[in-house]
Tab-separated table of C-alpha atoms (C1' of nucleotides) in Angstrom:
chain	number	residue	atom	x	y	z
A	27	MET	CA	28.731	15.896	-12.957
A	28	ARG	CA	30.993	18.359	-14.812
A	29	TRP	CA	30.292	19.520	-18.464
A	30	ASP	CA	32.954	17.309	-20.330
A	31	ALA	CA	32.300	14.385	-17.995
A	32	LEU	CA	28.919	13.871	-19.935
A	33	SER	CA	30.445	13.559	-23.145
A	34	LYS	CA	32.844	10.420	-21.854
A	35	GLU	CA	29.836	8.681	-21.032
A	36	THR	CA	28.628	5.733	-22.790
A	37	CYS	CA	24.859	6.830	-24.028
A	38	SER	CA	25.076	8.662	-26.941
A	39	VAL	CA	22.381	11.017	-25.577
A	40	ALA	CA	24.678	12.004	-22.910
A	41	ARG	CA	27.026	12.801	-25.481
A	42	ALA	CA	24.832	14.821	-27.882
A	43	VAL	CA	23.688	16.734	-25.040
A	44	SER	CA	27.101	17.403	-24.113
A	45	VAL	CA	27.184	19.270	-27.228
A	46	ILE	CA	23.456	20.884	-27.226
A	47	GLY	CA	22.296	20.562	-23.765
A	48	ASP	CA	22.125	23.786	-23.165
A	49	ARG	CA	19.290	26.789	-23.934
A	50	TRP	CA	21.083	29.028	-25.614
A	51	THR	CA	22.669	26.795	-27.601
A	52	LEU	CA	19.524	24.787	-28.976
A	53	LEU	CA	18.586	28.761	-29.839
A	54	ILE	CA	21.471	29.912	-31.660
A	55	LEU	CA	21.216	26.073	-33.167
A	56	ARG	CA	17.810	27.417	-34.178
A	57	ASP	CA	18.623	30.819	-35.754
A	58	CYS	CA	21.500	28.228	-37.679
A	59	PHE	CA	18.945	26.969	-39.407
A	60	LEU	CA	17.159	30.245	-41.009
A	61	ARG	CA	20.597	31.294	-42.188
A	62	VAL	CA	22.006	33.512	-38.815
A	63	ARG	CA	25.260	33.724	-39.454
A	64	ARG	CA	27.077	36.599	-37.402
A	65	PHE	CA	27.688	37.581	-33.907
A	66	GLU	CA	25.673	41.179	-33.969
A	67	VAL	CA	22.757	38.857	-35.712
A	68	PHE	CA	23.093	36.008	-33.303
A	69	GLN	CA	23.376	38.916	-30.147
A	70	ASP	CA	19.949	40.990	-31.528
A	71	ARG	CA	17.757	38.148	-32.377
A	72	LEU	CA	18.909	36.442	-29.141
A	73	GLY	CA	19.294	38.781	-26.366
A	74	ILE	CA	21.700	36.638	-25.189
A	75	THR	CA	24.837	38.143	-23.506
A	76	ARG	CA	28.116	39.045	-25.720
A	77	HIS	CA	29.919	37.648	-23.575
A	78	ILE	CA	27.923	33.764	-23.598
A	79	LEU	CA	27.014	34.491	-27.472
A	80	ALA	CA	30.988	33.773	-27.848
A	81	ASP	CA	31.994	31.209	-25.074
A	82	ARG	CA	28.822	28.720	-26.767
A	83	LEU	CA	30.115	29.553	-30.434
A	84	ARG	CA	33.560	28.768	-29.778
A	85	LYS	CA	32.285	25.889	-27.619
A	86	LEU	CA	30.248	24.660	-31.561
A	87	VAL	CA	33.322	25.120	-33.289
A	88	LYS	CA	34.307	23.348	-30.956
A	89	SER	CA	32.605	20.135	-31.361
A	90	GLY	CA	32.456	20.680	-35.388
A	91	VAL	CA	28.687	21.674	-35.120
A	92	LEU	CA	30.136	25.596	-36.642
A	93	ALA	CA	32.681	25.946	-38.902
A	94	ARG	CA	34.000	29.862	-37.981
A	95	ALA	CA	34.935	31.108	-41.790
A	96	GLN	CA	36.181	34.747	-42.676
A	97	TYR	CA	33.805	36.517	-44.931
A	98	GLN	CA	36.254	39.865	-45.512
A	99	SER	CA	39.855	40.611	-44.795
A	100	ARG	CA	40.458	44.344	-43.960
A	101	PRO	CA	39.206	44.154	-41.111
A	102	ARG	CA	38.821	40.664	-40.928
A	103	ARG	CA	35.177	39.112	-39.943
A	104	TYR	CA	33.918	36.214	-39.706
A	105	GLU	CA	30.738	34.373	-39.333
A	106	TYR	CA	29.690	30.798	-38.130
A	107	ARG	CA	27.569	28.315	-40.507
A	108	LEU	CA	26.576	24.414	-39.595
A	109	THR	CA	28.627	22.113	-40.830
A	110	PRO	CA	27.556	19.263	-42.289
A	111	LYS	CA	27.506	17.398	-38.633
A	112	GLY	CA	25.549	20.380	-37.848
A	113	LEU	CA	23.429	20.192	-40.557
A	114	ASP	CA	22.926	16.608	-39.179
A	115	LEU	CA	20.660	17.856	-36.572
A	116	HIS	CA	18.179	19.286	-38.551
A	117	PRO	CA	16.076	16.503	-37.206
A	118	VAL	CA	16.430	17.540	-33.715
A	119	LEU	CA	15.407	21.045	-34.418
A	120	MET	CA	12.068	20.052	-36.902
A	121	SER	CA	11.202	17.750	-34.105
A	122	LEU	CA	11.771	20.509	-31.476
A	123	VAL	CA	9.518	22.670	-33.414
A	124	HIS	CA	7.093	20.551	-33.906
A	125	TRP	CA	6.502	19.726	-30.439
A	126	GLY	CA	6.722	23.005	-29.837
A	127	ASP	CA	3.904	23.749	-31.906
A	128	LEU	CA	1.543	21.131	-30.648
A	129	HIS	CA	1.759	21.361	-27.632
A	130	MET	CA	3.306	24.947	-26.283
A	131	ALA	CA	1.396	27.447	-29.888
A	132	GLY	CA	-0.229	30.259	-28.444
A	133	ARG	CA	-3.734	31.512	-29.843
A	134	ASN	CA	-2.736	32.358	-33.275
A	135	GLY	CA	-1.582	29.188	-34.007
A	136	ARG	CA	1.890	28.705	-35.595
A	137	PRO	CA	4.615	31.360	-35.849
A	138	VAL	CA	6.860	29.139	-38.762
A	139	LEU	CA	5.502	27.346	-41.222
A	140	HIS	CA	7.804	24.921	-43.308
A	141	ARG	CA	7.675	23.491	-46.661
A	142	HIS	CA	8.450	20.546	-48.595
A	143	THR	CA	10.253	21.397	-51.643
A	144	ARG	CA	10.122	18.349	-53.121
A	145	CYS	CA	6.250	18.142	-53.081
A	146	ALA	CA	5.634	21.880	-52.545
A	147	HIS	CA	3.581	20.803	-49.379
A	148	ASP	CA	3.780	22.626	-46.072
A	149	PHE	CA	4.155	19.714	-43.417
A	150	ASP	CA	5.079	18.643	-39.600
A	151	PRO	CA	8.080	16.003	-39.527
A	152	VAL	CA	6.975	13.547	-38.991
A	153	LEU	CA	9.934	10.003	-37.748
A	154	ALA	CA	9.621	7.274	-39.823
A	155	CYS	CA	11.263	3.522	-39.942
A	156	SER	CA	14.098	3.417	-41.819
A	157	GLU	CA	13.468	-0.260	-41.969
A	158	CYS	CA	9.465	-0.206	-42.939
A	159	GLY	CA	9.247	4.016	-43.594
A	160	GLU	CA	5.868	3.424	-41.446
A	161	ALA	CA	5.205	6.272	-38.679
A	162	VAL	CA	7.340	5.301	-35.277
A	163	THR	CA	5.713	5.986	-32.057
A	164	ALA	CA	7.266	5.394	-28.560
A	165	LYS	CA	5.395	2.152	-27.695
A	166	ASP	CA	6.197	0.310	-31.005
A	167	VAL	CA	10.393	0.636	-30.108
A	168	ARG	CA	11.815	-1.781	-27.621
A	169	VAL	CA	15.651	-0.947	-26.621
A	170	ARG	CA	18.339	-3.477	-26.094
A	171	PRO	CA	21.791	-3.401	-25.733
A	172	GLY	CA	24.157	-2.500	-28.710
A	173	PRO	CA	27.743	-3.499	-29.481
A	174	GLY	CA	29.404	-0.204	-27.449
A	175	ALA	CA	26.974	-0.958	-24.596
A	176	SER	CA	28.274	-0.636	-20.880
A	177	SER	CA	27.012	-2.424	-18.140
A	178	ASP	CA	24.627	0.296	-16.232
A	179	ILE	CA	23.455	1.536	-19.853
A	180	LEU	CA	19.852	0.743	-19.267
A	181	PRO	CA	17.790	0.218	-16.039
A	182	LYS	CA	17.796	-2.899	-14.465
A	183	GLU	CA	14.533	-4.264	-15.901
A	184	LEU	CA	15.118	-3.657	-19.445
A	185	SER	CA	19.168	-4.854	-19.520
A	186	SER	CA	17.272	-9.031	-19.973
B	18	MET	CA	17.288	36.601	-20.930
B	19	ARG	CA	15.435	34.704	-18.066
B	20	TRP	CA	13.964	31.224	-18.248
B	21	ASP	CA	10.491	31.842	-18.056
B	22	ALA	CA	11.060	35.205	-20.895
B	23	LEU	CA	11.609	32.106	-22.917
B	24	SER	CA	8.265	30.834	-22.467
B	25	LYS	CA	6.514	33.927	-23.378
B	26	GLU	CA	8.324	34.546	-27.282
B	27	THR	CA	6.785	33.079	-30.365
B	28	CYS	CA	8.759	30.445	-31.526
B	29	SER	CA	8.165	27.654	-30.467
B	30	VAL	CA	12.085	26.118	-30.035
B	31	ALA	CA	11.995	29.076	-27.867
B	32	ARG	CA	9.245	27.657	-26.067
B	33	ALA	CA	10.275	24.270	-26.080
B	34	VAL	CA	13.131	25.188	-25.021
B	35	SER	CA	11.775	26.643	-21.822
B	36	VAL	CA	10.287	23.004	-20.836
B	37	ILE	CA	13.309	21.565	-22.062
B	38	GLY	CA	16.488	23.352	-22.778
B	39	ASP	CA	18.697	21.638	-20.217
B	40	ARG	CA	20.834	19.013	-20.216
B	41	TRP	CA	19.919	17.594	-16.290
B	42	THR	CA	16.197	17.800	-18.407
B	43	LEU	CA	17.215	16.349	-21.341
B	44	LEU	CA	19.010	13.065	-19.446
B	45	ILE	CA	16.115	12.278	-17.422
B	46	LEU	CA	13.942	12.413	-20.387
B	47	ARG	CA	15.728	9.967	-21.918
B	48	ASP	CA	15.765	7.781	-18.624
B	49	CYS	CA	12.030	7.922	-18.011
B	50	PHE	CA	11.726	6.360	-22.390
B	51	LEU	CA	13.834	3.625	-20.553
B	52	ARG	CA	11.017	3.488	-17.957
B	53	VAL	CA	12.696	5.296	-15.117
B	54	ARG	CA	10.150	6.743	-12.916
B	55	ARG	CA	11.544	7.140	-9.077
B	56	PHE	CA	13.362	9.645	-7.365
B	57	GLU	CA	16.197	7.702	-6.665
B	58	VAL	CA	16.724	5.362	-9.561
B	59	PHE	CA	16.835	8.988	-11.319
B	60	GLN	CA	19.639	9.515	-8.438
B	61	ASP	CA	21.883	6.520	-8.850
B	62	ARG	CA	21.391	6.626	-12.935
B	63	LEU	CA	22.221	10.280	-13.360
B	64	GLY	CA	24.710	11.110	-10.333
B	65	ILE	CA	22.766	14.285	-10.324
B	66	THR	CA	22.574	16.138	-7.066
B	67	ARG	CA	19.145	15.940	-5.117
B	68	HIS	CA	18.524	19.363	-4.922
B	69	ILE	CA	18.036	19.577	-9.114
B	70	LEU	CA	16.254	16.365	-9.622
B	71	ALA	CA	13.641	17.797	-7.259
B	72	ASP	CA	13.746	20.697	-8.798
B	73	ARG	CA	13.740	20.064	-12.504
B	74	LEU	CA	11.008	17.149	-11.366
B	75	ARG	CA	8.595	19.656	-10.309
B	76	LYS	CA	9.730	21.454	-13.012
B	77	LEU	CA	8.734	19.316	-16.054
B	78	VAL	CA	5.541	18.455	-13.636
B	79	LYS	CA	4.545	21.698	-13.395
B	80	SER	CA	4.313	22.359	-17.353
B	81	GLY	CA	2.834	19.064	-17.659
B	82	VAL	CA	5.320	16.872	-19.519
B	83	LEU	CA	5.559	14.409	-15.982
B	84	ALA	CA	2.925	13.446	-14.145
B	85	ARG	CA	3.397	12.850	-10.397
B	86	ALA	CA	1.556	9.577	-8.926
B	87	GLN	CA	1.473	7.832	-5.515
B	88	TYR	CA	2.316	3.872	-5.954
B	89	GLN	CA	1.615	3.046	-2.593
B	90	SER	CA	0.776	4.556	0.759
B	91	ARG	CA	2.149	4.117	4.230
B	92	PRO	CA	4.649	5.408	3.471
B	93	ARG	CA	3.314	7.557	0.711
B	94	ARG	CA	5.650	6.873	-2.140
B	95	TYR	CA	5.406	8.903	-5.421
B	96	GLU	CA	6.423	8.479	-8.639
B	97	TYR	CA	7.225	10.242	-12.643
B	98	ARG	CA	5.435	9.437	-15.687
B	99	LEU	CA	5.369	10.861	-18.944
B	100	THR	CA	2.278	11.880	-19.580
B	101	PRO	CA	0.934	12.327	-23.228
B	102	LYS	CA	2.634	15.624	-23.864
B	103	GLY	CA	5.316	13.781	-22.659
B	104	LEU	CA	5.522	10.878	-24.464
B	105	ASP	CA	5.335	13.203	-27.859
B	106	LEU	CA	9.166	14.289	-26.246
B	107	HIS	CA	9.756	10.734	-28.011
B	108	PRO	CA	10.766	12.196	-31.814
B	109	VAL	CA	12.910	14.492	-29.975
B	110	LEU	CA	15.133	11.958	-27.868
B	111	MET	CA	15.402	9.356	-31.154
B	112	SER	CA	17.051	12.702	-32.943
B	113	LEU	CA	19.060	12.985	-30.642
B	114	VAL	CA	20.000	9.706	-30.398
B	115	HIS	CA	20.443	9.775	-33.665
B	116	TRP	CA	22.820	12.196	-34.296
B	117	GLY	CA	24.875	10.830	-31.604
B	118	ASP	CA	25.073	7.789	-32.619
B	119	LEU	CA	26.334	8.938	-35.911
B	120	HIS	CA	28.785	11.638	-34.940
B	121	MET	CA	29.857	10.855	-31.236
B	122	ALA	CA	29.926	7.304	-30.894
B	123	GLY	CA	33.063	5.537	-29.083
B	124	ARG	CA	34.804	2.790	-31.282
B	125	ASN	CA	32.615	0.494	-30.210
B	126	GLY	CA	29.544	1.076	-32.117
B	127	ARG	CA	26.340	2.886	-30.846
B	128	PRO	CA	25.199	1.555	-27.320
B	129	VAL	CA	21.438	1.391	-27.463
B	130	LEU	CA	19.589	-0.353	-30.149
B	131	HIS	CA	15.886	0.598	-31.110
B	132	ARG	CA	13.833	-2.527	-32.526
B	133	HIS	CA	10.397	-1.207	-34.316
B	134	THR	CA	8.063	-3.794	-33.237
B	135	ARG	CA	5.504	-3.688	-36.080
B	136	CYS	CA	8.361	-4.683	-37.883
B	137	ALA	CA	10.848	-6.441	-36.571
B	138	HIS	CA	14.061	-4.469	-37.447
B	139	ASP	CA	16.524	-2.425	-35.597
B	140	PHE	CA	16.279	0.975	-36.436
B	141	ASP	CA	17.275	4.732	-37.411
B	142	PRO	CA	14.601	7.244	-37.267
B	143	VAL	CA	13.880	8.992	-40.146
B	144	LEU	CA	12.856	12.112	-40.921
B	145	ALA	CA	9.334	12.159	-42.894
B	146	CYS	CA	7.211	14.601	-44.415
B	147	SER	CA	3.773	14.420	-43.120
B	148	GLU	CA	2.344	15.536	-46.302
B	149	CYS	CA	4.761	12.979	-49.217
B	150	GLY	CA	5.451	10.773	-46.832
B	151	GLU	CA	9.445	10.986	-48.310
B	152	ALA	CA	12.594	11.980	-46.239
B	153	VAL	CA	13.106	15.182	-45.069
B	154	THR	CA	16.322	16.884	-45.914
B	155	ALA	CA	17.857	20.664	-44.572
B	156	LYS	CA	18.129	21.663	-47.701
B	157	ASP	CA	14.690	20.595	-48.878
B	158	VAL	CA	13.135	22.763	-46.471
B	159	ARG	CA	11.914	26.634	-46.693
B	160	VAL	CA	10.423	29.034	-43.843
B	161	ARG	CA	7.909	31.215	-43.800
B	162	PRO	CA	6.119	33.551	-41.605
B	163	GLY	CA	2.764	31.460	-40.238
B	164	PRO	CA	-0.148	32.622	-38.646
B	165	GLY	CA	1.158	32.935	-34.741
B	166	ALA	CA	4.075	34.589	-36.840
B	167	SER	CA	5.593	38.004	-34.379
B	168	SER	CA	7.589	40.297	-37.089
B	169	ASP	CA	10.798	39.429	-35.810
B	170	ILE	CA	10.429	35.979	-35.966
B	171	LEU	CA	12.666	35.562	-38.847
B	172	PRO	CA	15.797	37.183	-40.112
B	173	LYS	CA	14.975	40.183	-42.547
B	174	GLU	CA	16.012	37.952	-45.779
B	175	LEU	CA	13.684	35.318	-44.731
B	176	SER	CA	10.722	37.520	-43.957
B	177	SER	CA	9.453	38.114	-47.492
C	24	DT	C1'	40.430	63.996	-35.752
C	25	DG	C1'	36.470	61.803	-34.917
C	26	DT	C1'	32.831	58.469	-35.477
C	27	DC	C1'	31.291	54.204	-37.338
C	28	DA	C1'	30.493	48.822	-37.375
C	29	DA	C1'	31.754	44.467	-36.359
C	30	DG	C1'	33.679	40.806	-33.505
C	31	DG	C1'	34.256	40.248	-29.200
C	32	DT	C1'	36.644	40.588	-23.955
C	33	DT	C1'	36.987	42.029	-18.893
C	34	DC	C1'	34.499	43.791	-15.189
C	35	DT	C1'	31.034	43.102	-10.991
C	36	DA	C1'	26.951	41.419	-9.011
C	37	DT	C1'	24.100	38.159	-9.165
C	38	DT	C1'	22.060	33.176	-10.114
C	39	DT	C1'	22.343	28.497	-10.275
C	40	DT	C1'	24.591	24.422	-9.403
C	41	DG	C1'	27.720	20.978	-7.343
C	42	DG	C1'	27.877	18.495	-2.168
C	43	DA	C1'	27.225	16.295	1.638
C	44	DA	C1'	24.204	16.609	5.627
C	45	DC	C1'	19.676	16.305	7.445
C	46	DT	C1'	14.138	15.366	7.484
C	47	DG	C1'	10.205	12.951	8.000
C	48	DA	C1'	7.466	8.381	7.140
C	49	DC	C1'	7.517	4.316	7.990
C	50	DG	C1'	9.046	-1.062	7.777
C	51	DA	C1'	12.117	-4.571	9.296
C	52	DC	C1'	15.276	-7.060	12.336
C	53	DG	C1'	16.691	-8.234	16.998
D	22	DC	C1'	11.940	-1.038	22.588
D	23	DG	C1'	15.990	0.821	19.915
D	24	DT	C1'	18.292	0.557	15.691
D	25	DC	C1'	18.959	0.011	10.408
D	26	DG	C1'	17.327	0.908	6.315
D	27	DT	C1'	14.564	3.158	2.241
D	28	DC	C1'	12.830	6.517	-0.216
D	29	DA	C1'	11.448	10.946	-1.707
D	30	DG	C1'	12.714	14.904	-0.305
D	31	DT	C1'	15.113	19.335	2.079
D	32	DT	C1'	18.702	22.525	3.911
D	33	DC	C1'	23.359	24.771	3.935
D	34	DC	C1'	27.346	26.766	2.258
D	35	DA	C1'	30.843	26.917	-1.738
D	36	DA	C1'	31.784	26.795	-6.534
D	37	DA	C1'	30.667	27.791	-11.263
D	38	DA	C1'	28.018	30.052	-14.526
D	39	DT	C1'	25.405	33.857	-15.711
D	40	DA	C1'	23.628	38.764	-16.557
D	41	DG	C1'	24.970	43.617	-17.821
D	42	DA	C1'	27.511	47.119	-18.864
D	43	DA	C1'	31.490	48.624	-20.084
D	44	DC	C1'	35.748	48.556	-22.953
D	45	DC	C1'	39.060	47.217	-26.544
D	46	DT	C1'	40.427	46.686	-31.423
D	47	DT	C1'	41.370	46.652	-36.933
D	48	DG	C1'	39.267	49.490	-40.099
D	49	DA	C1'	36.185	52.157	-43.482
D	50	DC	C1'	34.084	57.106	-43.939
D	51	DA	C1'	34.299	61.984	-44.262
DNA sequence: TGTCAAGGTTCTATTTTGGAACTGACGACG
DNA sequence: CGTCGTCAGTTCCAAAATAGAACCTTGACA
């Protein structure tokens, strides 16, 4: 299966993965949320090769997650900023950070603290239900086909 | 930078990405949450090559996300199940699904619906603050170094 | 004229992946 | 007995992606 074949799958995860399912892309996005915007800064922080960085930034722009904006003329210089579509990835990154903090942290504890400015506390992200507001765990969720489903999206046992 | 170098980074995202930052791994995990457990079923559903599937399953077992369990003897057959560590990835996958639904869905709408069994409604995942319970957006969050921070974890502008 | 900076591109060598065939332990069929 | 089918992989080779390093371009500055 090719990269671009993934984006034509019915599944939302497959389509999302076709955009961000790459280790460098995820690390680039992490830095974007830390307000990194410039090619050289990404390169220094990530240790990624310039070739691949250019490629990933191009793909992220093409998919509408980042926007390339000129921040000076003469000489022309560009920076990369999260679009609204890119900002919507915040929950994905926050969930990833939290999982890493829980299961992969070193003995010194978490490397970064997140403060919720509305309540002024350091917090952990909690996945809540949009309907009742309670926290959701894997066992509380049942899946079923939606309007955009194709016949093979769920395994046989679940498609009833 | 090599794969295994990533897991030695201080950043929780980098460590998480060293485990799940791969398109196939994410798709395998999606299927795990749909209760797929067997080699052949993964292979049929994903269209992944058997070689790569075996490699990714091995890595997920090694990192403690999946457990390999014998489900019959004669002939010996094994299946792969999410461990508690793996189940903790549920918010990551849910966030990814939701982003895909929002920004990448086809014209027929979302392919899969999620029902919260506690309140019996179809729902969207919302990222909430563990301290005040309110929904969190990217703009409501400030980051700062935590106990496990290294000097280079945040860009210069934010390390104050 | 020479140097520096940002934001790339080009080159080759190494790694990873795709695609297909093969293995090995069994059970069932005829 | 011989053959077929299933499941969980492994092996092989060709094609694609990545790493690492050097190079290019535009313009500022001295």
